[in-house]
XYZ file of C-alpha atoms in Angstrom:
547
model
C 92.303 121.147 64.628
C 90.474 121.817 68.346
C 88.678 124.894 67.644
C 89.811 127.933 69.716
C 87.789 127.916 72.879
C 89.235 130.608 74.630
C 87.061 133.005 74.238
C 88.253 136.445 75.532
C 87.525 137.564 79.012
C 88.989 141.093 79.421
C 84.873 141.974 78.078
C 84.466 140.477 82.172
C 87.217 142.916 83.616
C 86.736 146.329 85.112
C 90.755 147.425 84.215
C 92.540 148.490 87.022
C 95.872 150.176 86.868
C 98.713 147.299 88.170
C 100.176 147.835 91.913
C 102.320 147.648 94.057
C 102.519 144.677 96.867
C 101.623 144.627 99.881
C 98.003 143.440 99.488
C 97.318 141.869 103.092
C 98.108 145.517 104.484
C 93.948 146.417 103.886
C 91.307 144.406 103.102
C 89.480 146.798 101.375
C 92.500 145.866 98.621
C 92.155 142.272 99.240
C 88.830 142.287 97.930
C 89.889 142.955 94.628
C 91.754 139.839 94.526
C 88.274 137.811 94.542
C 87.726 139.621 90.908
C 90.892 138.134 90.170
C 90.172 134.509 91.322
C 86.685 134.470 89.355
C 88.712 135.811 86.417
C 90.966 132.764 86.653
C 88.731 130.402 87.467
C 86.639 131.604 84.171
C 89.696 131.002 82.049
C 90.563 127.472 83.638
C 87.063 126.580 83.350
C 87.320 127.073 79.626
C 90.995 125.707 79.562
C 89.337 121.778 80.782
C 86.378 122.406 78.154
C 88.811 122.822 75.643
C 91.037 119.611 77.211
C 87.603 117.701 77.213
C 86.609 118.669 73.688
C 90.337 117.451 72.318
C 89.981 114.416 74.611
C 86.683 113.468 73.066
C 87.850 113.708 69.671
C 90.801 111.269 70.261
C 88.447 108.999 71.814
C 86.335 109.130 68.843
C 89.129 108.408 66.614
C 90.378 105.619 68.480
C 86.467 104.093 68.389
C 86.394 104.493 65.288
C 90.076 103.243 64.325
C 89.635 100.236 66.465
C 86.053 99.083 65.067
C 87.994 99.151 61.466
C 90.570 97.284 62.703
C 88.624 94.468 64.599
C 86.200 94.418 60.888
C 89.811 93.976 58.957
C 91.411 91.100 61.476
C 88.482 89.034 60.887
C 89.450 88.163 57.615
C 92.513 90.319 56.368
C 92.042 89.152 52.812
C 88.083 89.754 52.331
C 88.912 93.071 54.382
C 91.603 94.204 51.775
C 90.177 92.596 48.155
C 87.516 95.314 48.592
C 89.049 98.004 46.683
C 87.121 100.889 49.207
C 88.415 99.637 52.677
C 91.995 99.329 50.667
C 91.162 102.780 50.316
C 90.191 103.761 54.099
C 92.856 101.842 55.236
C 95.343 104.033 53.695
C 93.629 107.209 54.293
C 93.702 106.440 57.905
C 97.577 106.226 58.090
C 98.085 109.506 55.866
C 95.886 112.518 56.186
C 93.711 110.950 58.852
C 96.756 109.721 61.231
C 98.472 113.388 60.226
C 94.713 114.810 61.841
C 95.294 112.389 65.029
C 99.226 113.632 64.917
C 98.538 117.272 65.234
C 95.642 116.652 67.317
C 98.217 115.302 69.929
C 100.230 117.519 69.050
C 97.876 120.531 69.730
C 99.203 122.222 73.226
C 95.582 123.365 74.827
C 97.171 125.537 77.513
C 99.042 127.959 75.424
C 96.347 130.126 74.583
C 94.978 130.042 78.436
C 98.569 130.401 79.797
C 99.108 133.665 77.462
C 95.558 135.093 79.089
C 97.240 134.632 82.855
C 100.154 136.370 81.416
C 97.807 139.058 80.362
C 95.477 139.422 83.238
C 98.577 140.163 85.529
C 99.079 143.801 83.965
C 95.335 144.614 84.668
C 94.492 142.145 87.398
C 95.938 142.840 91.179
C 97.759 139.287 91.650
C 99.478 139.034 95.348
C 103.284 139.236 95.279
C 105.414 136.549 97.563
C 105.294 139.713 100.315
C 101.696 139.016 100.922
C 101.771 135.300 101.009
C 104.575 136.308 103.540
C 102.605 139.012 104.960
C 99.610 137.168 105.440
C 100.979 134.284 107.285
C 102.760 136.261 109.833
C 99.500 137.716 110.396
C 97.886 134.551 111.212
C 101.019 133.950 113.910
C 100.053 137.418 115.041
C 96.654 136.522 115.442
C 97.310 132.901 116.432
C 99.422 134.650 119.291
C 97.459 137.144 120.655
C 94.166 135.612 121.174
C 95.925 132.047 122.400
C 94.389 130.005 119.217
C 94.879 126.450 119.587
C 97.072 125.291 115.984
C 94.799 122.613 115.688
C 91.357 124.791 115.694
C 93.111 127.654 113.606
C 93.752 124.802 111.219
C 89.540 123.728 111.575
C 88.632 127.039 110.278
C 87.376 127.912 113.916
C 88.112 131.483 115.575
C 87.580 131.750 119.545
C 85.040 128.543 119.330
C 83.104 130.297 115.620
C 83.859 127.841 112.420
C 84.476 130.533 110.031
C 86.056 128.401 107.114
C 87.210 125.728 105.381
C 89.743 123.610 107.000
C 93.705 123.629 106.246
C 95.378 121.365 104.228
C 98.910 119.407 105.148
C 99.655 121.469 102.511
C 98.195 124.831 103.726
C 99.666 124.278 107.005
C 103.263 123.226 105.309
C 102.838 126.925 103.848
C 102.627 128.510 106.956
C 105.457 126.637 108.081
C 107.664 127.472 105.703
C 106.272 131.061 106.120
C 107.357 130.991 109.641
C 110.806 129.160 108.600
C 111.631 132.050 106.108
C 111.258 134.459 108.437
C 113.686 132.656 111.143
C 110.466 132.008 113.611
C 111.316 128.469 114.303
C 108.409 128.189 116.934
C 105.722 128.898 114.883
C 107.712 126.454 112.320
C 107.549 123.650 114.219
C 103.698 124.337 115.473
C 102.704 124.314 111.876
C 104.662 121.438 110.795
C 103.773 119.151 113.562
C 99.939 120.243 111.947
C 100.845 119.439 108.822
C 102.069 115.957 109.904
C 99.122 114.893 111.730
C 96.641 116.028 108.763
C 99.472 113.892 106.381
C 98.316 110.602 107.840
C 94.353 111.250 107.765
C 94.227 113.087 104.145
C 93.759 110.328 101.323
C 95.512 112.708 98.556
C 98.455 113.948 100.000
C 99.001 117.417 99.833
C 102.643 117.816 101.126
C 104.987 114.921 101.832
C 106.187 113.602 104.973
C 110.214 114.319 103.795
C 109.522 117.686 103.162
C 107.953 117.815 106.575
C 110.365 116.131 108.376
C 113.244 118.601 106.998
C 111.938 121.491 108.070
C 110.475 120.233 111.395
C 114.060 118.586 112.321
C 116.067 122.032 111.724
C 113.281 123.950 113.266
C 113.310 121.603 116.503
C 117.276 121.791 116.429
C 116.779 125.895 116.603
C 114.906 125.636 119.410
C 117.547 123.751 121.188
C 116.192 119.815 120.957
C 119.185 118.524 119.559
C 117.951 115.348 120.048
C 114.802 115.375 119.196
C 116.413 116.812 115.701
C 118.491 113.550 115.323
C 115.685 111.410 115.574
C 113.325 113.051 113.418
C 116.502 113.565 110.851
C 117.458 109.636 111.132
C 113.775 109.330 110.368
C 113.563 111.457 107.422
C 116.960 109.348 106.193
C 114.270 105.750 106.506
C 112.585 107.776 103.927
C 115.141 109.148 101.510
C 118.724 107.516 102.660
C 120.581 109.595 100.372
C 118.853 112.996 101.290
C 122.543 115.219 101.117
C 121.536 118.029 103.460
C 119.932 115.131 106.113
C 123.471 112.835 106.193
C 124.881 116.009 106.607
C 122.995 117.744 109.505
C 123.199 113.864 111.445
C 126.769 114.189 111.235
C 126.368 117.670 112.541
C 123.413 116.973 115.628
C 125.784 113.990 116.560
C 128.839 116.550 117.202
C 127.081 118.935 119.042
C 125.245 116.136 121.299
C 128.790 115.206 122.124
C 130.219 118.707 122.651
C 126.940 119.150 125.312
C 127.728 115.642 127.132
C 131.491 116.546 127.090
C 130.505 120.223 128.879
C 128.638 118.552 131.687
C 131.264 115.605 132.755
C 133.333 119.112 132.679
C 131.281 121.677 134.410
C 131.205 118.492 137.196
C 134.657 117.092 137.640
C 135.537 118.465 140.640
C 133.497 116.345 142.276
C 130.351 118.656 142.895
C 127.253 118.678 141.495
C 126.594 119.752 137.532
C 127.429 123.462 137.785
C 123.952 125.441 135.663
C 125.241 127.542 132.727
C 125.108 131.219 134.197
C 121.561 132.747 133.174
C 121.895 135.601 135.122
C 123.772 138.140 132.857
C 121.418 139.903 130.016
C 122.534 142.174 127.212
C 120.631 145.377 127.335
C 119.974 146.168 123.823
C 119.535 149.813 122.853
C 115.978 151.148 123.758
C 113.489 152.407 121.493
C 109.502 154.224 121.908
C 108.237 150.797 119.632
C 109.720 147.983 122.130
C 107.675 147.274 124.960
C 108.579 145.554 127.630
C 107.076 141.589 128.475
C 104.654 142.999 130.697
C 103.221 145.417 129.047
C 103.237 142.899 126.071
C 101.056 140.844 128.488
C 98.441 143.424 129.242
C 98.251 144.379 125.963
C 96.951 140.632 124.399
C 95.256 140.544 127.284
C 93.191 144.090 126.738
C 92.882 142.813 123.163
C 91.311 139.120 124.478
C 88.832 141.118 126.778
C 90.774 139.666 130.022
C 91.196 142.886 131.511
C 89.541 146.285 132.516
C 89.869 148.937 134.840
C 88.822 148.596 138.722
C 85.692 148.390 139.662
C 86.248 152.004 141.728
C 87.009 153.852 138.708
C 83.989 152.592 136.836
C 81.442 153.173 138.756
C 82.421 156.700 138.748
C 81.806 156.996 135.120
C 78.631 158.404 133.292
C 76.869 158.902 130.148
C 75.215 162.202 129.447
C 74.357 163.992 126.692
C 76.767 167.060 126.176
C 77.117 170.556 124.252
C 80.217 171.362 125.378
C 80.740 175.083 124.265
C 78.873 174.910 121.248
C 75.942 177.392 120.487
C 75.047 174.560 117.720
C 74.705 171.651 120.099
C 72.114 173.077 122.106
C 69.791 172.482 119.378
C 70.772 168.704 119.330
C 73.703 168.062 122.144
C 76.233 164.692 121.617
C 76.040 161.401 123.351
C 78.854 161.070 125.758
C 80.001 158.339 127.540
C 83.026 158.526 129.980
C 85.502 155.669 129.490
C 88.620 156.962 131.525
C 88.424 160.225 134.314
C 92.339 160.598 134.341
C 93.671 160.737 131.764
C 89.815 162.050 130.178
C 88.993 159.762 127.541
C 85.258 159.669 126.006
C 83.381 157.833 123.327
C 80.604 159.985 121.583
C 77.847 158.067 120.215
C 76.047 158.719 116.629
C 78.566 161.213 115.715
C 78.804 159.784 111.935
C 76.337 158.864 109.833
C 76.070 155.312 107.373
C 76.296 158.110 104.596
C 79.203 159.591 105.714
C 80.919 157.190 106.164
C 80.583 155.274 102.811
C 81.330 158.744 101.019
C 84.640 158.554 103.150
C 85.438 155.500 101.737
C 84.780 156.249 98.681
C 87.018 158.959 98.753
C 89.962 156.944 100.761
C 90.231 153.825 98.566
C 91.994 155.041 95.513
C 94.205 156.636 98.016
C 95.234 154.233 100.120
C 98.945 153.605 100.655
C 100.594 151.520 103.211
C 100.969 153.356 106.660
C 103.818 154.701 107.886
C 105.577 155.426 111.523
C 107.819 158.606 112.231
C 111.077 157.494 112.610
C 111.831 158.622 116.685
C 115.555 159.860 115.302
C 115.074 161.405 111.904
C 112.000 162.538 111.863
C 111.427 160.369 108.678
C 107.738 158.570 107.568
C 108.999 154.733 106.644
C 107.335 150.965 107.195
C 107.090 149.480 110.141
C 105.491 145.867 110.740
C 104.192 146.519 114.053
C 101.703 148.998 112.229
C 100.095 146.429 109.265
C 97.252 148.485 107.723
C 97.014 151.298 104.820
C 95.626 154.828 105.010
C 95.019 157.979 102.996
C 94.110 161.521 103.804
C 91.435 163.948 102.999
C 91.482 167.600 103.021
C 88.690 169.880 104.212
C 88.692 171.744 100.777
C 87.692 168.165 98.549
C 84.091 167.617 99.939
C 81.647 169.497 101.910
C 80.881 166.237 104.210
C 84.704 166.207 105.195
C 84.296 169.714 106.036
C 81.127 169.088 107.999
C 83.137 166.674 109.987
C 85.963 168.734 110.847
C 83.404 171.162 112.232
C 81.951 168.401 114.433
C 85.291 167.671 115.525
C 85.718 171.085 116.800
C 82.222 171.171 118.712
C 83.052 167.804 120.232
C 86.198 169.113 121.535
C 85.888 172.811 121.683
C 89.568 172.979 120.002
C 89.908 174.703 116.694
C 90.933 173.186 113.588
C 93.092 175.501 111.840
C 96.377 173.523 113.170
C 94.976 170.080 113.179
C 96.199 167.340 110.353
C 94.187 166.429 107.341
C 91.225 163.582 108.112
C 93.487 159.986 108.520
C 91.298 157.048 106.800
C 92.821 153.662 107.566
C 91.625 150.255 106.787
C 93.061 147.165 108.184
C 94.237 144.221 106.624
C 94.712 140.545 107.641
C 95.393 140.341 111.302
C 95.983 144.440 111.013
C 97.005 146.067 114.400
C 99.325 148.796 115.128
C 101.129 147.947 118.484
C 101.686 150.177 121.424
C 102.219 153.738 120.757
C 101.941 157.649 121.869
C 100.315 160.309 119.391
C 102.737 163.153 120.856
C 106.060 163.187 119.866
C 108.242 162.700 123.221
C 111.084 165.654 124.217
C 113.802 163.078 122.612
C 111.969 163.485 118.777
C 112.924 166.927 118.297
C 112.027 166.456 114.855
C 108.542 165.064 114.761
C 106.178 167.515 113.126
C 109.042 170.148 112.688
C 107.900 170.354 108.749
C 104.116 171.246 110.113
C 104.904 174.296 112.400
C 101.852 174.025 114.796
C 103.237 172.132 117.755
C 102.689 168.852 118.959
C 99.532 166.738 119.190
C 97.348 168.297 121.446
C 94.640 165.730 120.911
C 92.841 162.697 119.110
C 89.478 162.105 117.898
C 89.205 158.433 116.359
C 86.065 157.666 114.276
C 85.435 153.851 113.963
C 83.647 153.253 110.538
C 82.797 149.964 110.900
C 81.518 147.062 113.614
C 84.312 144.186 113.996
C 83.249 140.904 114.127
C 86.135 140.188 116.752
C 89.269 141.628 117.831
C 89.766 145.162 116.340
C 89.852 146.922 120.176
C 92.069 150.380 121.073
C 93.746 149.524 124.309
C 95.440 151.577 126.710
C 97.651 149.100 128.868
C 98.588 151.276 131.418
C 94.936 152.127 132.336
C 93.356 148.351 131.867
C 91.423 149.966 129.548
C 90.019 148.607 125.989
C 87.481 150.382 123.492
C 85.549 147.966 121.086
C 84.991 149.336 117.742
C 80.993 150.496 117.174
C 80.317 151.917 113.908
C 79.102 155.912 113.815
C 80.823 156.744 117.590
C 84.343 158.416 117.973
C 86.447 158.252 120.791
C 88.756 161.557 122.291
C 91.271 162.127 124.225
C 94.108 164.554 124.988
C 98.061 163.332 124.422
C 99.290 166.373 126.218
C 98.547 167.997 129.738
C 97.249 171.526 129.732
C 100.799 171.888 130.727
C 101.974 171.146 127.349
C 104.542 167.972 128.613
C 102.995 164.425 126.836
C 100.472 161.888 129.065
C 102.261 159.251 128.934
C 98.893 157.010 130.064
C 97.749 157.251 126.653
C 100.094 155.128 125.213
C 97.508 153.322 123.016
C 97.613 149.969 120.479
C 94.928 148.751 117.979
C 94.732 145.406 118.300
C 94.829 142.607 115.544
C 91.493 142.180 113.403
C 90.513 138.529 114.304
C 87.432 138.184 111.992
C 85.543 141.143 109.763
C 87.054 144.320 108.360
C 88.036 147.074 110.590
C 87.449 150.905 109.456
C 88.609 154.186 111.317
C 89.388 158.057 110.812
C 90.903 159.802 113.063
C 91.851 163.613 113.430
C 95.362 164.931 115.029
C 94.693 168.584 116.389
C 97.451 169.833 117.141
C 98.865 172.956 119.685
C 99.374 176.464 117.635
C 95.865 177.888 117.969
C 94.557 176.455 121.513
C 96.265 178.831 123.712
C 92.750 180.505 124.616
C 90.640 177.203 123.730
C 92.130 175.483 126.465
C 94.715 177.653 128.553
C 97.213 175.738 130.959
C 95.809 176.005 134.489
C 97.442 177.659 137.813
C 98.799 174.489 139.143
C 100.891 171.632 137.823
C 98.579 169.285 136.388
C 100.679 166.242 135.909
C 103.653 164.167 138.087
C 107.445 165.785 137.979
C 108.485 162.006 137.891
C 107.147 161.633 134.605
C 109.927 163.127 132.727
């Protein structure tokens, strides 16, 4: 019998406790799964040793079993007078053949397959919601920064060859992704890909059928009926008896004459073809998290670098250094550069050290949980995909380097922080952005921060942790503004007017990470507390029309 070759690997594992999905969400989780894949690849390595050392003895056997036999058929009845091959002969069809038997018989795999089934109650494996995740963040990203399907599919990022190149098969995937998910236009990007790496790739990796299907339906979605028929009559060349093709022909045929039989009707009276009426929209019931088209715009464009504020209101901005009101900065005052005048909004520079911040995340990881919106209605924390990342919060009271940061928080911005929300540490994950948004809760979300007692979010401090290879930026679309993530600086701004009624300008969005791994922190101060810190002024300091 094959000797067992398996060899146990859990000696290789640092155990980790099984989770939840929702991998793609951070990529300080996704790193994990590269323990995983060298885990697996380990165990499959030793899985084809084991093949190869079962192979080789079958090919010994059937050396030796066929040099016996051509010695025999040279003269059967020399061969068999000698009473020892006699012998051999029929101890190679009893316990030797029985050997060769179980030998075949032997299944290899079991013992590997019943590691995999092990590994996946220590191991992080991802679940079908991050394969799903994950390829709706490449649409994301595919869609903001205008990549070209065919480059994306190259491996190559804004002109940068990152990776390895997609498959027909990898692009299929993304597809069907997109198909799941009811985004036919994405569909039928990806599977025209995956058809024109079909006919250059020598060991196919998807098939043209499957293709086809998806592509037809997809193109039919979009309103090419017949375009549809065509590629479905192809896909019937193919496979003529394909049951769900005959049937959607049948189907594209009907509805091709329905469309010719509205026109020779819309026209009868003799005029020209009357247009289908465009004109009337359905107003569907407004919400804070949908934006309108061109605010959509400005935002991918912020996040592209396309846009920025005039050339007026920049050169009226400054860097200085700064100690605000604090006895302590005098010794060694902040860097401060002005970004925005009105609303204020500044980035302070070498506010957090490479110490810090890796003693943050250390902290943060075995935290993290998938971020969460306030429901605008209830009040209620839930999921929300236009916010893809996970976060976790630290309190003053576990570690004296949050605490030192709180206190810097409250020299930067003079504002105490008695009132203000634990220390936010989120991580993004593939294509992680959270789109267009206000820190304040509006007039309308009565309920927002009810359960905290100190008011409403006076103001933001946002720490980025981490340099971003590309993409990552905070926008502001109503100001043409962007900030670019630069590890150790912090940006600030106030949500509310000294007034106490929101600034509606700072409606804000991270944009999606396009390459490297984005880190930030951020701290919510809120109202209850700043009465004296930073009193409401004699005059109205913001525009009736806002509200």
């Amino acid at each position: 019998m094959v000797p067992a070759l398996v060899g146990t690997v859990f000696a290789l594992l640092l155990l980790q406790p099984p989770v939840d999905g929702e991998l793609f969400t951070a990529l300080a989780d996704m790193e994990e799964l590269l323990e995983t894949e060298a885990v697996l690849i380990t165990n499959l390595d030793k899985y084809v040793q084991a093949q190869e050392e079962k192979l080789m003895q079958l090919r010994q056997k059937v050396h030796e079993y066929r040099r016996e036999h051509t010695e025999a058929a040279r003269d059967v009845s020399a061969y068999l007078s000698n009473p020892v091959n006699a012998f051999l002969l029929t101890k190679r069809l009893t316990t030797d053949w029985r050997y060769v038997e179980n030998l075949m018989a032997y299944e290899v795999g079991k013992e590997f397959l019943e590691n995999v089934t092990s590994y996946r109650s220590v191991l992080k494996f991802p679940s079908d919601e991050d394969l799903n995740g994950a390829a709706v963040a490449l649409m994301r990203l595919q869609d903001t920064y205008n990549l070209d399907t065919a480059s994306l599919a190259r491996g190559m990022l804004n002109g940068v060859q990152y990776s390895t190149e997609l498959s027909a098969g990898d692009c299929f995937e993304l597809g069907r992704q997109s198909y799941l998910n009811g985004d036919y236009y994405h569909t039928v990007l990806w599977m025209r890909e995956a058809m024109d790496r079909l006919t250059s790739e020598v060991n196919r990796t998807a098939t043209k059928e499957d293709v086809l299907e998806y592509l037809a339906f997809s193109t039919f979605k979009q309103g090419n009926i017949q375009t549809a028929l065509s590629m479905t009559e192809e896909l019937l060349e193919l496979v003529p008896d394909h049951e769900r093709a005959v049937s959607n022909k049948a189907y594209y045929e009907k509805e091709l004459q329905k469309e010719a039989q509205q026109k020779i009707l819309r026209g009868d009276d003799g005029s020209e073809e009357v247009p289908i009426d465009t004109t009337t929209k359905i107003q569907k019931e407004a919400t804070p998290h949908v934006y309108d088209t061109n605010e959509r715009k400005l935002y991918e464009q912020l996040c592209r670098g396309e846009q920025q504020p005039p050339i007026e209101l920049r050169s009226q901005l400054v860097c200085r250094y700064t100690a605000n009101t604090s006895p302590f900065l005098r010794i060694g005052p902040l860097k401060l550069e002005e970004a925005y005048l009105r609303p204020y909004i500044v980035i302070y520079h070498d506010v957090m050290s490479d110490r810090e911040i890796e003693r943050i995340k250390q902290y943060a990881r075995p935290r993290f949980r998938r971020a969460t919106v306030q429901n605008y209605k209830t009040g209620e924390l839930e999921f929300a995909n236009y916010r893809i990342s996970k976060s976790a919060w630290l309190k003053d009271a576990e570690d004296e380097m949050i605490r030192t940061i709180s206190r810097r928080v409250e020299d930067m911005t003079g504002l105490t922080m008695e009132t203000a929300e634990e220390l936010q540490v989120v991580n993004y994950g593939i294509g992680g952005h959270y789109e267009p948004h206000f820190d304040f809760a509006r007039r309308e979300e009565r309920n927002a921060f009810k359960s905290l007692g100190t008011g409403n979010r006076i103001a933001t401090v946002l720490f980025y942790m981490s340099d971003v290879t590309q993409g990552g930026a905070t926008v502001f679309p109503a100001l043409h503004l962007a900030l670019w993530p630069r590890k150790g600086t912090a940006a600030f701004w106030f949500n509310l007017h000294a007034s106490g009624h929101g600034d509606y300008a700072t409606r804000h969005a991270a944009c999606p990470v396009l390459t490297g791994t984005k880190w930030v922190s951020n701290k919510w101060i809120h109202e209850r507390g700043q009465e004296f810190r930073r009193p409401c002024g004699l005059h109205l300091d913001h525009s009736e029309e806002e509200f």
